[in-house]
GROMACS .gro file of C-alpha atoms in nm:
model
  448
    1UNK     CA    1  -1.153   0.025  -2.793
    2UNK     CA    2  -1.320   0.139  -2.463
    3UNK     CA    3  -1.180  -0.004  -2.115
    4UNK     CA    4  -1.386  -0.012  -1.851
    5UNK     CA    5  -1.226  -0.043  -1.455
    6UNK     CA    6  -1.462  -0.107  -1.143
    7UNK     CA    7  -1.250   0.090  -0.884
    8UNK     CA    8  -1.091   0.393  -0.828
    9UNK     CA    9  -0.787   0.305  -0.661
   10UNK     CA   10  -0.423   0.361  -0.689
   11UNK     CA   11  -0.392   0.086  -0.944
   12UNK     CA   12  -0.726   0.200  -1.131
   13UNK     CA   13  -0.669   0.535  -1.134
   14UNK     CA   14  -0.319   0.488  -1.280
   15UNK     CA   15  -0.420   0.276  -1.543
   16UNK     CA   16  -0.676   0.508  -1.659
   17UNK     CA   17  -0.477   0.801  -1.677
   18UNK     CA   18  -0.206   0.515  -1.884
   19UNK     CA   19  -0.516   0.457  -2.097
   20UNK     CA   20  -0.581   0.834  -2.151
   21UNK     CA   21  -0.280   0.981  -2.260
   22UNK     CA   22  -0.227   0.688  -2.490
   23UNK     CA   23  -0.591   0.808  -2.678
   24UNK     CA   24  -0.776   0.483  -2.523
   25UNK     CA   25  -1.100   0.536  -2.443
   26UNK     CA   26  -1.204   0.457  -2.033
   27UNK     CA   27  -1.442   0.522  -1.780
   28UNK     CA   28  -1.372   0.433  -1.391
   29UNK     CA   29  -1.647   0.371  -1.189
   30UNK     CA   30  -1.582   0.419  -0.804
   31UNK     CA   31  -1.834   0.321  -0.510
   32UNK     CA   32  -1.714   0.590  -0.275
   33UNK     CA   33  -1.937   0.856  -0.294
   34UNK     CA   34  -1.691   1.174  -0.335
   35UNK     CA   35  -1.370   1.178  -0.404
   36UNK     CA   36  -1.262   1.269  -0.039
   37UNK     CA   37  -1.466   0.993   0.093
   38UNK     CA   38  -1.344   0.704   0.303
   39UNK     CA   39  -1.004   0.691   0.510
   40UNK     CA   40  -0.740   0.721   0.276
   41UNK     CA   41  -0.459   0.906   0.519
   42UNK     CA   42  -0.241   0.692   0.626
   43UNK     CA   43   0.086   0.614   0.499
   44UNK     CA   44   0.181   0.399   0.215
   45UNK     CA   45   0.574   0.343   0.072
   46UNK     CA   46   0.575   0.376  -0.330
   47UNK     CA   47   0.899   0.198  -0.408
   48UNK     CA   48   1.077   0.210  -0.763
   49UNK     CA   49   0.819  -0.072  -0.911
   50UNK     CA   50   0.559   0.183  -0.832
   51UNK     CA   51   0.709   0.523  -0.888
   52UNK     CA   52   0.812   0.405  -1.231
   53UNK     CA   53   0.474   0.288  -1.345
   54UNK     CA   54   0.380   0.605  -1.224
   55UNK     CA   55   0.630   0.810  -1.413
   56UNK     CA   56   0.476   0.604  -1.717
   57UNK     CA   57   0.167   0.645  -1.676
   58UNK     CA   58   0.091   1.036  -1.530
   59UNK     CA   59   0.134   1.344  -1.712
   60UNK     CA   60   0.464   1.464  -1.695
   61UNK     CA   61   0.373   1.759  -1.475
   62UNK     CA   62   0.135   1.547  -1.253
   63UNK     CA   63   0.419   1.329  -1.191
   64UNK     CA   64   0.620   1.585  -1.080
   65UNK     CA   65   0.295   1.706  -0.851
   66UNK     CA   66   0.307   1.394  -0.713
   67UNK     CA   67   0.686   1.373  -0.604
   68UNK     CA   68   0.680   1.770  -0.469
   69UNK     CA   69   0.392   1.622  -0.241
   70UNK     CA   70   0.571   1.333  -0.089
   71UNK     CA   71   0.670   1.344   0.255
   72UNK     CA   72   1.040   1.405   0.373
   73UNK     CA   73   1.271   1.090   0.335
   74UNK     CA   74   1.369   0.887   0.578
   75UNK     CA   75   1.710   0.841   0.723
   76UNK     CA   76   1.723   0.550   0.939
   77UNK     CA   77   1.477   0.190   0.939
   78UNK     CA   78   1.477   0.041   1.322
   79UNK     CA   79   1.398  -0.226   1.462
   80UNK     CA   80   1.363  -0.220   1.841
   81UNK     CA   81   1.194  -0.422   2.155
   82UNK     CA   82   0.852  -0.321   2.301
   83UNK     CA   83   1.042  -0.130   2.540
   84UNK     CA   84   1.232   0.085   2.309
   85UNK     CA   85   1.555  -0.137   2.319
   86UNK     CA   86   1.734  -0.078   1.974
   87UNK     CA   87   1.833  -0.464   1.821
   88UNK     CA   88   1.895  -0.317   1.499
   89UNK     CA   89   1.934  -0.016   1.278
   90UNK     CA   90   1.936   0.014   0.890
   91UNK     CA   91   2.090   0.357   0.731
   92UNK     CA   92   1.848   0.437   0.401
   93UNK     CA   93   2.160   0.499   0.235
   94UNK     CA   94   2.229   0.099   0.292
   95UNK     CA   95   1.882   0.064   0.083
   96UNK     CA   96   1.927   0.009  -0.329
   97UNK     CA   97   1.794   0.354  -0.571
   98UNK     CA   98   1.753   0.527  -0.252
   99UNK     CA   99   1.866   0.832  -0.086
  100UNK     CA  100   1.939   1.224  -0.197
  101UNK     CA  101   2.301   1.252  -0.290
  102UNK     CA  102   2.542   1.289  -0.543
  103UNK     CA  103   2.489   0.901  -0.622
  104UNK     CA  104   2.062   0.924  -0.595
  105UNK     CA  105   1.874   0.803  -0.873
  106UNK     CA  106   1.569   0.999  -1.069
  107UNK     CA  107   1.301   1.021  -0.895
  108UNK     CA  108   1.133   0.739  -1.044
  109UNK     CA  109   1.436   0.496  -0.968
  110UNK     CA  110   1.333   0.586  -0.583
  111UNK     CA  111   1.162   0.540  -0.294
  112UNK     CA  112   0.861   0.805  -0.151
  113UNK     CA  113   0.692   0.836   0.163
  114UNK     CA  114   0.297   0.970   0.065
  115UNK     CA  115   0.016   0.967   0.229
  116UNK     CA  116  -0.299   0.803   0.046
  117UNK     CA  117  -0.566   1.099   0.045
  118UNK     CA  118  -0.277   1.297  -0.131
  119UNK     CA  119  -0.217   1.009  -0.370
  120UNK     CA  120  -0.591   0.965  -0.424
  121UNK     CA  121  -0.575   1.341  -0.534
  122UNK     CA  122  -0.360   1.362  -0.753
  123UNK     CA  123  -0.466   1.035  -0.925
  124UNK     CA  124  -0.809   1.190  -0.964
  125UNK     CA  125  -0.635   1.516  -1.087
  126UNK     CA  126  -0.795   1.609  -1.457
  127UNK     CA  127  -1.001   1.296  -1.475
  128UNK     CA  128  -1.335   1.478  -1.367
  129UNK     CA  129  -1.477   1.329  -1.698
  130UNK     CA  130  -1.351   0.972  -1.642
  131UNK     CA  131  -1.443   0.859  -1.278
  132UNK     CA  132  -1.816   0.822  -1.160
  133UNK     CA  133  -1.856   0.839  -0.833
  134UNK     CA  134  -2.106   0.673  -0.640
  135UNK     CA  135  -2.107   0.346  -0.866
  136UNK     CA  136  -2.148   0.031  -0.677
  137UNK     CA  137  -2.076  -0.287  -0.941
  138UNK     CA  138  -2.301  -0.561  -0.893
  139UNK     CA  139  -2.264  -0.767  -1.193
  140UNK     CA  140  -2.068  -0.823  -1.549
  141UNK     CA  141  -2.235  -0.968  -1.875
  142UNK     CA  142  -2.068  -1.078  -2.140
  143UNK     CA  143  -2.202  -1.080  -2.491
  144UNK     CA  144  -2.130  -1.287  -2.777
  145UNK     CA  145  -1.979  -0.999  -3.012
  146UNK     CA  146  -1.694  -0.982  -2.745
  147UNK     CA  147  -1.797  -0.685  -2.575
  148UNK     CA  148  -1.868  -0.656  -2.232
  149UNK     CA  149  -2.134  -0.444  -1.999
  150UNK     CA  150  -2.111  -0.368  -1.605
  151UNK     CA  151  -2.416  -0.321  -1.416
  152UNK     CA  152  -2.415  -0.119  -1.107
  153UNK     CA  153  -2.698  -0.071  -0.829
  154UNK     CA  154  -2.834   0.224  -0.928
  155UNK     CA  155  -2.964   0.060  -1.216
  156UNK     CA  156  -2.684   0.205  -1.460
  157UNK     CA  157  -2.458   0.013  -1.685
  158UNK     CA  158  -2.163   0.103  -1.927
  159UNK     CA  159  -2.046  -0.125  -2.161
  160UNK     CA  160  -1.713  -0.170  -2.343
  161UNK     CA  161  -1.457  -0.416  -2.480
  162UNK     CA  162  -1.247  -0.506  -2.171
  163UNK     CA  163  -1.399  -0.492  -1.814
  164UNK     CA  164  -1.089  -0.425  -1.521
  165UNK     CA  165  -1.160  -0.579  -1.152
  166UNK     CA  166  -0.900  -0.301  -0.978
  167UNK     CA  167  -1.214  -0.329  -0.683
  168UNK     CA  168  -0.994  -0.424  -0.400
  169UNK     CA  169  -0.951  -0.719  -0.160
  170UNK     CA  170  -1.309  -0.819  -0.183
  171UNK     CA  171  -1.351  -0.781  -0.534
  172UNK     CA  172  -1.712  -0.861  -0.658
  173UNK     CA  173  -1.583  -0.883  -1.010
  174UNK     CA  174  -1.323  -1.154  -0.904
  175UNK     CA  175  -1.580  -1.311  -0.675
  176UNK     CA  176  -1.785  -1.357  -1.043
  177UNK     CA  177  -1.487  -1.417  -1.286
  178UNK     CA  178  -1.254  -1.656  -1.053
  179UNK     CA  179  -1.523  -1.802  -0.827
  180UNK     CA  180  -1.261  -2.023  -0.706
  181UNK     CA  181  -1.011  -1.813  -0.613
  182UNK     CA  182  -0.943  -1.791  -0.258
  183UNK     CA  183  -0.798  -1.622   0.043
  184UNK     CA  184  -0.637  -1.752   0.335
  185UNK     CA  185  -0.632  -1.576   0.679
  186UNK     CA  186  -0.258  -1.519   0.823
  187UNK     CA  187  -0.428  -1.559   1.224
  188UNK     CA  188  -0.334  -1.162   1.260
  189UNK     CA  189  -0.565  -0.884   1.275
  190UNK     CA  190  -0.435  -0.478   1.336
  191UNK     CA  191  -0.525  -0.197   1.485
  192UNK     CA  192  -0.360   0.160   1.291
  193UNK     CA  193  -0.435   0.501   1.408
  194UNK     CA  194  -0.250   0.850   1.374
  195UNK     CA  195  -0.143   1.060   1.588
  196UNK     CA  196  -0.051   1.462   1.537
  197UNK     CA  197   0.303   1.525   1.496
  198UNK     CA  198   0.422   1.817   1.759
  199UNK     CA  199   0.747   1.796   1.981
  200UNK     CA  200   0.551   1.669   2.272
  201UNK     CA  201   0.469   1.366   2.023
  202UNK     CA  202   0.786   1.334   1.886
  203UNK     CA  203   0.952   1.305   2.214
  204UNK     CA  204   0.739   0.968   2.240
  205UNK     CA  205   0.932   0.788   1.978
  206UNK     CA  206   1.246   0.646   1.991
  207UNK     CA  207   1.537   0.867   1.901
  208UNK     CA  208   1.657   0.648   1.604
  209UNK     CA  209   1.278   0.653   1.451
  210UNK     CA  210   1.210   1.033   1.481
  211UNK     CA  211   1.285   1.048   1.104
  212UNK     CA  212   1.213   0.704   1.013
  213UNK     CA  213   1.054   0.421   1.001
  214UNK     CA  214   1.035   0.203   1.326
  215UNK     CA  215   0.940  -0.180   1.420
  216UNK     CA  216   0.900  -0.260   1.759
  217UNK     CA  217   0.894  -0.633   1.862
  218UNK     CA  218   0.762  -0.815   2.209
  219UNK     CA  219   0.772  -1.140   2.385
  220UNK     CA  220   0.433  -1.271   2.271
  221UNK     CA  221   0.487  -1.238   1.878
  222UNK     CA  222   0.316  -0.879   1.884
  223UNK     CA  223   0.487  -0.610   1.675
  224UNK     CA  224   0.410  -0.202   1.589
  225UNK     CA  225   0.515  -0.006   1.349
  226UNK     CA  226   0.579   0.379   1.328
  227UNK     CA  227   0.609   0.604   1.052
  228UNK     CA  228   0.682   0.991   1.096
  229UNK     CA  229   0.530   1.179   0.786
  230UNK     CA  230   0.639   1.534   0.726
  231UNK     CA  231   0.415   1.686   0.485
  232UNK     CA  232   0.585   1.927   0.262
  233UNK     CA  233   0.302   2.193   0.299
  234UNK     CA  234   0.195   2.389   0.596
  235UNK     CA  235  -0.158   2.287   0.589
  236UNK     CA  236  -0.420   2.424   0.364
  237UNK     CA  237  -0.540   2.701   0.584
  238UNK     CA  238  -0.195   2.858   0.513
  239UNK     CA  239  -0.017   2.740   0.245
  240UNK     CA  240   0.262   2.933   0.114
  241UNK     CA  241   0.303   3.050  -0.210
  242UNK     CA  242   0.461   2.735  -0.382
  243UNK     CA  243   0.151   2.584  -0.262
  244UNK     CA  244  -0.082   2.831  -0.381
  245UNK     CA  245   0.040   2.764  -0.736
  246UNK     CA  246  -0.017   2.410  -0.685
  247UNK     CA  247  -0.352   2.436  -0.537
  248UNK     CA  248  -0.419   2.692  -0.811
  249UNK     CA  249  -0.332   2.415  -1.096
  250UNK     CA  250  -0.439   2.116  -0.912
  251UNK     CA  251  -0.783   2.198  -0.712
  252UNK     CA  252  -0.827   1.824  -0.597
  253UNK     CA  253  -0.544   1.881  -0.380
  254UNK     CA  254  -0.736   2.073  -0.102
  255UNK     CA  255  -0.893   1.758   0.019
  256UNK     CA  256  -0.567   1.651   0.129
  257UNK     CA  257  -0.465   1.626   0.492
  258UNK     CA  258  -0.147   1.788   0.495
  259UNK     CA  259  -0.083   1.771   0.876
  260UNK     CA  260   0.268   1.604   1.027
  261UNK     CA  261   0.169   1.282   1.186
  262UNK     CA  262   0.300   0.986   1.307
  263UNK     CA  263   0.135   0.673   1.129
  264UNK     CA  264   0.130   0.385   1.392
  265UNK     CA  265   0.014   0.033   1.384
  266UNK     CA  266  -0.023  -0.300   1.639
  267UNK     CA  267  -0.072  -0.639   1.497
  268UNK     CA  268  -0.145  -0.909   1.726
  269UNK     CA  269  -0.281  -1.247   1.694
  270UNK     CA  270  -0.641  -1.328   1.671
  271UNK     CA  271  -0.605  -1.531   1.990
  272UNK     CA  272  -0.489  -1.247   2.194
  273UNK     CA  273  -0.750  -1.005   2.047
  274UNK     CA  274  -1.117  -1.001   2.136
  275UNK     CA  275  -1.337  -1.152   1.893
  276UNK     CA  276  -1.520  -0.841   1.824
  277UNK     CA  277  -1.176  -0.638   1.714
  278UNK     CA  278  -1.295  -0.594   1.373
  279UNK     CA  279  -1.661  -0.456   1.501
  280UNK     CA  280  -1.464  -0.179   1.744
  281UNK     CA  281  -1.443   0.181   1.615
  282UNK     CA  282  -1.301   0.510   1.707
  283UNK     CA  283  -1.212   0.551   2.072
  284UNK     CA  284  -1.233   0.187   2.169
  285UNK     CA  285  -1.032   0.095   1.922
  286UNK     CA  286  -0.723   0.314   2.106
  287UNK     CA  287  -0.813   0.167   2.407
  288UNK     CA  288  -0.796  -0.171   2.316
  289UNK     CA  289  -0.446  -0.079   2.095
  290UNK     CA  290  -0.313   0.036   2.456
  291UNK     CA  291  -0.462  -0.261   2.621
  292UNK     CA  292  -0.260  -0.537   2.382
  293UNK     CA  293   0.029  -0.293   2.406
  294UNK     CA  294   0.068  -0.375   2.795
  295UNK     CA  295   0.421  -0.410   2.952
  296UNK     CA  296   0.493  -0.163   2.638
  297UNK     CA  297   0.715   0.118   2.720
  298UNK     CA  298   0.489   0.371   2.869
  299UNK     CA  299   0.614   0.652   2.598
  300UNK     CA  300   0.457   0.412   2.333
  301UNK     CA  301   0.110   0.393   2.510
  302UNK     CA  302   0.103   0.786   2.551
  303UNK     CA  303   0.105   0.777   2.173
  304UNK     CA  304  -0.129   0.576   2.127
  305UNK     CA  305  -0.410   0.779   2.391
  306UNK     CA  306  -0.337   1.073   2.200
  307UNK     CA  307  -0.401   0.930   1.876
  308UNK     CA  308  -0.713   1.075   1.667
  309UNK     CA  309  -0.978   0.884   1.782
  310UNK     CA  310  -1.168   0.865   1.472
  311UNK     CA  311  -0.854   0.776   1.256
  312UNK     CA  312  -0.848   0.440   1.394
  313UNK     CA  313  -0.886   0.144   1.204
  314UNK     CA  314  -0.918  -0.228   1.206
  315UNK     CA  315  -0.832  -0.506   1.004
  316UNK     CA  316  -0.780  -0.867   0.925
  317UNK     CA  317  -0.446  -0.936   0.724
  318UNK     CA  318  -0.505  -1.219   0.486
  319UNK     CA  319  -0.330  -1.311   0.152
  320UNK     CA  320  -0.456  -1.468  -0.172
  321UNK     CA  321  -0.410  -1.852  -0.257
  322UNK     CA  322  -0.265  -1.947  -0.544
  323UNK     CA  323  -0.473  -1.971  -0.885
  324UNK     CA  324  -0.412  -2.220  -1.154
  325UNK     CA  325  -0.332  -2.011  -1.511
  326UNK     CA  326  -0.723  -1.946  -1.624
  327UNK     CA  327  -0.779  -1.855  -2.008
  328UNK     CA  328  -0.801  -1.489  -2.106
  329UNK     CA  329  -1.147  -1.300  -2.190
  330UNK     CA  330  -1.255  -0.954  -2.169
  331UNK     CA  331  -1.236  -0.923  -1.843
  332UNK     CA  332  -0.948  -0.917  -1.638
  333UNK     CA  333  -0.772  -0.833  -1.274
  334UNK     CA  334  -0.547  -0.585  -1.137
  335UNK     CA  335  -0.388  -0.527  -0.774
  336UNK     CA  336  -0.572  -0.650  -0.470
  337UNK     CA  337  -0.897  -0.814  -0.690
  338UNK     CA  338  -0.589  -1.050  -0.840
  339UNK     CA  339  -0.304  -1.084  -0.570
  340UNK     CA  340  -0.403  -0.965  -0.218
  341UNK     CA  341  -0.109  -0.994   0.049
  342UNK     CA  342  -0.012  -0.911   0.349
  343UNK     CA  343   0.184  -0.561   0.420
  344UNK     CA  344   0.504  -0.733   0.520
  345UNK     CA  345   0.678  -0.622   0.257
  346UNK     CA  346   0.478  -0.305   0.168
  347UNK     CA  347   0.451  -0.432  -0.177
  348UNK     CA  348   0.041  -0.411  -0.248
  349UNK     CA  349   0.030  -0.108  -0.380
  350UNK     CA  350   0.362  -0.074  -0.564
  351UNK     CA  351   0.205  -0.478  -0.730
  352UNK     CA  352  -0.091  -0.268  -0.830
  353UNK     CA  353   0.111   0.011  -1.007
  354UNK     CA  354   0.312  -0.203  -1.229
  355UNK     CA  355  -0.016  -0.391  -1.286
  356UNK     CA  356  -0.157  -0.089  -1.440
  357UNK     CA  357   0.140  -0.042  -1.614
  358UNK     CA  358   0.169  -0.375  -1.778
  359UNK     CA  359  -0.177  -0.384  -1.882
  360UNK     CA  360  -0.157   0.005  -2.042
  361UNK     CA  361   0.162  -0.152  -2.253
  362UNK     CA  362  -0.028  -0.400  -2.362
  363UNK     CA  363  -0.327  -0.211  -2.449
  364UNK     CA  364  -0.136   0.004  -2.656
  365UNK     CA  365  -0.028  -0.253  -2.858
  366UNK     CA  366  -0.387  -0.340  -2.927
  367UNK     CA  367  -0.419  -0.005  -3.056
  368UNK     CA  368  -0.168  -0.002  -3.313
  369UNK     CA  369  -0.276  -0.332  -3.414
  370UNK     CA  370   0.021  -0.531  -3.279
  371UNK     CA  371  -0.149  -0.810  -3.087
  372UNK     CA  372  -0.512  -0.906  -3.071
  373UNK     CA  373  -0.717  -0.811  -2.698
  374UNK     CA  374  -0.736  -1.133  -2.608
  375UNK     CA  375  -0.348  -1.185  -2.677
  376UNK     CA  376  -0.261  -0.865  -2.509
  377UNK     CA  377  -0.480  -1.000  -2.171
  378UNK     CA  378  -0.357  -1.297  -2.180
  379UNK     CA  379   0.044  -1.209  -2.162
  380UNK     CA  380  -0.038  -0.928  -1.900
  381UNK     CA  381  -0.190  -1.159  -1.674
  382UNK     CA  382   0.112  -1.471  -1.712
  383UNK     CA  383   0.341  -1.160  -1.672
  384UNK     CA  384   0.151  -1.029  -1.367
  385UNK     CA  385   0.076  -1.379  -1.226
  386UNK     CA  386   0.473  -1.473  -1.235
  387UNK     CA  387   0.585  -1.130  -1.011
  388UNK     CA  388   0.270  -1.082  -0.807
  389UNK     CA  389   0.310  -1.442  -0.650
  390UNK     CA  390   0.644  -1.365  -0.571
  391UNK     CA  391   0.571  -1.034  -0.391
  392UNK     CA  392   0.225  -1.245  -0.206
  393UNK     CA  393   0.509  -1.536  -0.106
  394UNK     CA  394   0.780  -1.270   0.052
  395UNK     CA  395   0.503  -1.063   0.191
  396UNK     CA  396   0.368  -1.392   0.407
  397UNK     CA  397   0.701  -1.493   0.501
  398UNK     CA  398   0.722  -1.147   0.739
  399UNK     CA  399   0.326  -1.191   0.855
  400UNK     CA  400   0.210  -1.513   0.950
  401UNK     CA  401   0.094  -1.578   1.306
  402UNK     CA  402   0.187  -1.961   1.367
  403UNK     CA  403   0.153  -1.883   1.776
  404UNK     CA  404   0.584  -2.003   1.859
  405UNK     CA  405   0.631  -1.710   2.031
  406UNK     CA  406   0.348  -1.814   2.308
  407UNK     CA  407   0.469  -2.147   2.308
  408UNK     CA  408   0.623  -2.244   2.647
  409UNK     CA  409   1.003  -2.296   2.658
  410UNK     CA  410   1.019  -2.268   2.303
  411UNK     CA  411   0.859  -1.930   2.326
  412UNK     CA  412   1.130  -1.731   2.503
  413UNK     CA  413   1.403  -1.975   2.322
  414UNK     CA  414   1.289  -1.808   2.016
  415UNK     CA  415   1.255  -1.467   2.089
  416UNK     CA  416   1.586  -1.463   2.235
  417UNK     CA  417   1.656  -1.636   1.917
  418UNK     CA  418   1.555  -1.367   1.697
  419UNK     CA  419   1.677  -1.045   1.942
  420UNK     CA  420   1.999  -1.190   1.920
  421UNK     CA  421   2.003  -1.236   1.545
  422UNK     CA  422   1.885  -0.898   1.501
  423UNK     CA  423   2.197  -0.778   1.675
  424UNK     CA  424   2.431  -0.966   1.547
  425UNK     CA  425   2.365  -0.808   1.218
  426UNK     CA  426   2.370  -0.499   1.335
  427UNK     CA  427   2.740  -0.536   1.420
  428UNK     CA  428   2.809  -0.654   1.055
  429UNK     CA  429   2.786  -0.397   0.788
  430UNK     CA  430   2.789  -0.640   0.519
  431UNK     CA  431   2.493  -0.877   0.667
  432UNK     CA  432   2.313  -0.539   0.702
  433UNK     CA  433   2.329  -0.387   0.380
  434UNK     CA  434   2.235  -0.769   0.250
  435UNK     CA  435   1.928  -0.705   0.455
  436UNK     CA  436   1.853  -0.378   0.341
  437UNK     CA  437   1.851  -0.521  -0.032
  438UNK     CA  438   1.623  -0.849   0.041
  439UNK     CA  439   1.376  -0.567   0.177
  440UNK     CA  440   1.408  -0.398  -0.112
  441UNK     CA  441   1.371  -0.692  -0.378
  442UNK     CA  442   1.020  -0.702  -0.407
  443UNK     CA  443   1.002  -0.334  -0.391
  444UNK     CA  444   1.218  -0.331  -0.727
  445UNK     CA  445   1.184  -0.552  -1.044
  446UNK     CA  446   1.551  -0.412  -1.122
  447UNK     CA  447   1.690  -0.633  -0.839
  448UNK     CA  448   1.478  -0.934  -0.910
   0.00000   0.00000   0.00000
């Protein structure tokens, strides 16, 4: 059996390292041109659905790489008006499998904080001989003795016995396989950007967010986000000697950015943003972050002017629509290509994880001639179908512009609505730690 994926992603890449340990033949065949191509820095949560698959899936010791390589845990989740009024604050320790004390779960039972060029790394750790880079899928064929063959622009083509869409959002193998599947755009569009983490930065961020995770909310339905990543190394200039021994054993790990930052983020509604958002780049991206930001508390638009200019980015958030049950063949879905959401619920790339986890079970089976490929395909995808459209449903729920906020009368009536919720809840212990677990349900199929 050979498995073929289109995309080198988080939920390629671990299903092809799944696929490889288990003595299953696959090739991954990624359109970025090196493997430190692309923006891949910023930060992205793995939760317990995705550090689990993970655990599965990698090596034991490139597990472990990947956990020593996380960035410090956070202590405190905030929630806070544009001008750095605290409505609400949520301990970690509140949060289910998290935390570092006596009563902290493995590492796989927990949640990380990693940046994605280190993730990309280590996921393309030891698989020199898998991934080919530079591969841009134009096509499928499939041929009446079952098997299947890709065909790329270069003129190339590879053929095996299952073909994997794990190509993204805009996935051309789901644009050929599920013509009818859909997406649906949520009326918000975001700006993210980065800024260097120093004491002159940190002093920009709210106290309760300087080791956390912060959401700031204003009176026209706009909200940011802040992350503070502390990187465990000191940069690869200097490393010390721990990290010598790492970069010794795992080379791919020099293309990582290893830098503090702050990860920050605006999302705004696509009737308050100029139509050209998505065409902006670099510096006037900043400028326009700081120019929806305004009435912001001035210590949040210094961060944002002395953000890296050409870390900004721009996007439209849209989710999938829902797909009637299709009927398996040898060529199937995983992560964004089958379920895109929103990042409400940070749940995207965690879905893709224990996509390529339930797939490389399945698979395995097939090997020792349990189930039939067709058979294994076919209970992967009701499995996967069932949880992702639960995570695409919650992740909606937190990001969907329907424009009350800029409503008159009704407008302010519901922001004071929702400040006053907020704090109300933070004066109840119980209501918050009930909070902190329905943020955490999608995160974890344990709690489900």
């Amino acid at each position: 059996m050979k498995v073929i994926i289109i995309g080198g992603g988080t939920g390629g890449m671990c299903l092809a390292h799944g696929l490889r340990h288990a003595g299953i033949d696959v090739a991954v065949h990624e359109r970025d041109r090196t493997r430190s191509s692309g923006l891949h820095g910023y930060r992205v949560g793995i939760s317990p659905n995705g550090a689990r698959a993970l655990k599965a899936c990698l090596s034991p010791e490139l597990f472990a790489t990947f956990v020593a390589t996380t960035a410090a845990p956070y202590e405190m989740l905030a929630m806070l008006t544009e001008r750095y009024r605290t409505l609400l604050r949520l301990d970690f320790a509140d949060f289910p499998h998290t935390g570092d004390g006596p009563g902290a779960r493995a590492p796989e039972d927990g949640e990380h904080n990693v940046s994605r060029m280190t993730l990309r790394q280590v996921l393309f750790t030891g698989m020199e001989d898998v991934v080919t880079f530079d591969r841009r899928f134009t096509h499928y064929e499939q041929h009446p003795d079952g098997r299947v063959t890709a065909h790329f622009a270069d003129g190339g083509s590879d053929t095996g016995d299952l073909l994997v869409g794990a190509d993204g959002a805009s996935s051309p193998v789901r644009r050929q396989y599920l013509p009818h599947a859909t997406h649906t755009e949520t009326g918000l569009v975001a700006i993210g950007g980065k800024t260097l983490l120093t004491e002159r930065t940190l002093a920009l961020l709210p106290e309760p967010v300087r080791h956390g995770f912060g959401m700031y909310f204003d009176r026209r339905g706009q909200f940011g986000i802040t992350h503070v990543m502390r990187m465990p190394w000191g940069g690869v200039d200097g490393p010390g000697s721990n990290d010598d021994e790492l970069l010794a054993r795992w080379p791919g790990l020099r293309f990582d950015n290893t830098t503090d930052y702050v990860s920050w983020a605006i999302t705004t509604s696509r009737t308050l943003a100029p139509a050209d958002l998505l065409d902006r780049t670099d510096s006037a991206l900043v400028t326009l972050a700081g120019e929806l930001s305004e009435g912001w508390d001035p210590r949040w638009l210094d961060l944002i002017a002395t953000s890296d200019p050409g870390a900004a980015v721009a996007l439209a958030i849209r989710t999938a629509d829902p797909v009637p049950a299709w009927t398996p063949t040898t060529v199937t879905l995983l992560g964004d290509a089958a379920h895109t959401m929103t990042p409400g619920r940070g749940a995207g790339a965690n879905t893709a994880l224990r996509d390529a986890r339930e797939l490389r079970d399945r698979l395995v089976r097939v090997r020792d001639g349990e189930m039939t490929l067709l058979e294994a395909v076919g209970e992967y995808e009701d499995l996967m179908r069932r949880y992702s459209s639960l995570a695409v449903r919650e992740s909606l729920e937190f990001m969907n512009d329907n424009g009350t906020a800029r409503r008159p009368v009704i407008g302010p009536l519901s922001v004071f609505a929702q400040r006053t919720g907020m704090r109300l809840v933070d004066r109840i212990p119980p209501a918050k730690r009930r909070m902190a677990r329905g943020f955490q349900k999608v995160r974890d199929s344990e709690l489900v």
